[in-house]
Amino acid sequence: RWLPSFCNAKLLSSVERLTKEKDPYIQQCVEALVETVVGIVPGILDSISIDIQHQPTGKRTSSLTNHGTPHAGRSHIKSSLPLFPVVLYLFNNPIFRQKIVSEQILLQLAGFMNQLKTSFQGHDEFLLTLLRIIEIVGQQSCGPLQFQGIFLSQFLPSLAVLYRKISGGDMRFLCLKIFFDILVVFLDDISDFSSTEKEGFRNNIQAARMAELSHIARQHFLPSYTSLIEDEDPIPMYAQKLLVMLLDIKCIGITDIIHLKLLSQFFDFLWEDLSSINLYSVRLCLFLASAVEVETKALSELRVVGRIGELLNFVHTRGMGDFLDPVLSLCRSFLMRSPRKNSSAYPEVESKAEKSGGIPDIQEFCRYISMFMGLCTDQESHISETAAECLVLLVKAAPRETACMIISHLSVFTNVLE
């Protein structure tokens, strides 16, 4: 009964200040207070769970309309549901949070996720508060990593289900953001783990965790990808970023992407306003164009070479350094798929190009020959090398057109040679 007043009086911030006091007596008092408050939270959550079970189902009218903030008087609290925002206040406070996060509490919160499958009075307000609590815990890497079983087997699947059921755009975005934040904690941990642990031990632990994450991605992320990229901003960008991260650490493969049957959609951004592009859409196209699993014929049907050249011109003239390397690499990947007589370091891709007839509109790159030549002198070695390789590949793929364009830009060619 006193918890709402406790939070309303802003004592939580006072407790945080008191923890910095050096007086042993004050420290003991603060510790006792924190332990007392934390100790009653499991009972509150149990009571809330029972109250939800006894709530009338159907219309989602708000049971927290008069209790949206924890300042209701004792006489107004007829159930434990109005106390749930107080739990959020405790999770928001770092002093209480480090004591309150436990397996028992997380399992109770996971149980709420299951109870939300049916509607009840105050459903939406309760869901928002629950998501905010999970968001706070998920953003602390120690939480997901310490209790990975609960996060991987309960929170992530439940968030995916909620995303598909919720109609409100803001709430759907919050579900995806929390899903994203939690998954990124595990993905980052795998990357760090790979660079620090000994080989034998690393392989066993990393393989097990990678298998779990792959299962989560294939069962609960990829099936919703089509809906995600068609949703309201910024949901598509979050989905693209997560897909890039999963591909980066080989948590999923190109075949998983092919099964989505969205090849043309991945390149659709090239026909839109280039000023709105994001790096993840470019990198996804690069993954597909450079993968031997993707048929050259499928890429040739897109007829996007001219737009890729325009994209290269756009990012180069505007000094978008982060985009330059992946866009140049995308040009190279398309050029590698055009038949040519001389062999190179990419026999698998070249072999498929020979059989398929290559990219019919590859000569569109010739319109940007001066830019390729100019980039050969870039101070960044990886940029100049990729540009030079594109130039050589272009000469092999469309020798006559390329020769004509080089002759018409002799001054640029001379500068490159110098």
mmCIF file of C-alpha atoms in Angstrom, residues 135 139 163 170 172-184 187 221 224-225 228-246 278-281 284:
data_model
loop_
_atom_site.group_PDB
_atom_site.id
_atom_site.type_symbol
_atom_site.label_atom_id
_atom_site.label_comp_id
_atom_site.label_asym_id
_atom_site.label_seq_id
_atom_site.Cartn_x
_atom_site.Cartn_y
_atom_site.Cartn_z
ATOM 1 C CA GLU A 135 13.287 -3.131 -22.580
ATOM 2 C CA GLN A 139 19.452 -3.169 -22.663
ATOM 3 C CA TYR A 163 4.484 -8.000 -32.996
ATOM 4 C CA ASP A 170 4.200 2.459 -32.002
ATOM 5 C CA ARG A 172 4.831 -2.906 -32.887
ATOM 6 C CA PHE A 173 7.991 -0.838 -33.140
ATOM 7 C CA LEU A 174 8.621 -1.200 -29.414
ATOM 8 C CA CYS A 175 8.279 -4.994 -29.723
ATOM 9 C CA LEU A 176 10.756 -5.076 -32.614
ATOM 10 C CA LYS A 177 13.187 -2.711 -30.867
ATOM 11 C CA ILE A 178 13.259 -4.876 -27.733
ATOM 12 C CA PHE A 179 13.619 -8.022 -29.866
ATOM 13 C CA PHE A 180 16.457 -6.273 -31.716
ATOM 14 C CA ASP A 181 18.219 -5.032 -28.556
ATOM 15 C CA ILE A 182 18.156 -8.460 -26.903
ATOM 16 C CA LEU A 183 19.333 -10.306 -29.996
ATOM 17 C CA VAL A 184 22.139 -7.785 -30.554
ATOM 18 C CA LEU A 187 25.305 -11.365 -31.423
ATOM 19 C CA PHE A 221 12.373 -13.272 -37.371
ATOM 20 C CA SER A 224 7.916 -11.900 -40.348
ATOM 21 C CA TYR A 225 10.501 -10.163 -42.538
ATOM 22 C CA LEU A 228 8.605 -5.853 -41.253
ATOM 23 C CA ILE A 229 9.952 -4.218 -44.409
ATOM 24 C CA GLU A 230 6.457 -3.078 -45.382
ATOM 25 C CA ASP A 231 5.697 -1.622 -41.951
ATOM 26 C CA GLU A 232 5.906 1.982 -40.766
ATOM 27 C CA ASP A 233 9.280 3.719 -40.376
ATOM 28 C CA PRO A 234 11.664 3.068 -38.708
ATOM 29 C CA ILE A 235 10.676 -0.626 -38.500
ATOM 30 C CA PRO A 236 12.066 -1.577 -41.966
ATOM 31 C CA MET A 237 15.507 -0.170 -41.172
ATOM 32 C CA TYR A 238 15.685 -2.088 -37.872
ATOM 33 C CA ALA A 239 14.738 -5.270 -39.734
ATOM 34 C CA GLN A 240 17.402 -4.676 -42.388
ATOM 35 C CA LYS A 241 20.072 -3.938 -39.784
ATOM 36 C CA LEU A 242 19.268 -7.107 -37.869
ATOM 37 C CA LEU A 243 19.332 -9.167 -41.063
ATOM 38 C CA VAL A 244 22.770 -7.759 -41.943
ATOM 39 C CA MET A 245 24.101 -8.611 -38.477
ATOM 40 C CA LEU A 246 22.779 -12.168 -38.712
ATOM 41 C CA ASN A 278 20.453 3.438 -45.601
ATOM 42 C CA LEU A 279 23.663 1.435 -45.416
ATOM 43 C CA TYR A 280 21.917 -1.819 -44.510
ATOM 44 C CA SER A 281 19.874 -1.957 -47.724
ATOM 45 C CA LEU A 284 21.987 -6.668 -48.201
#
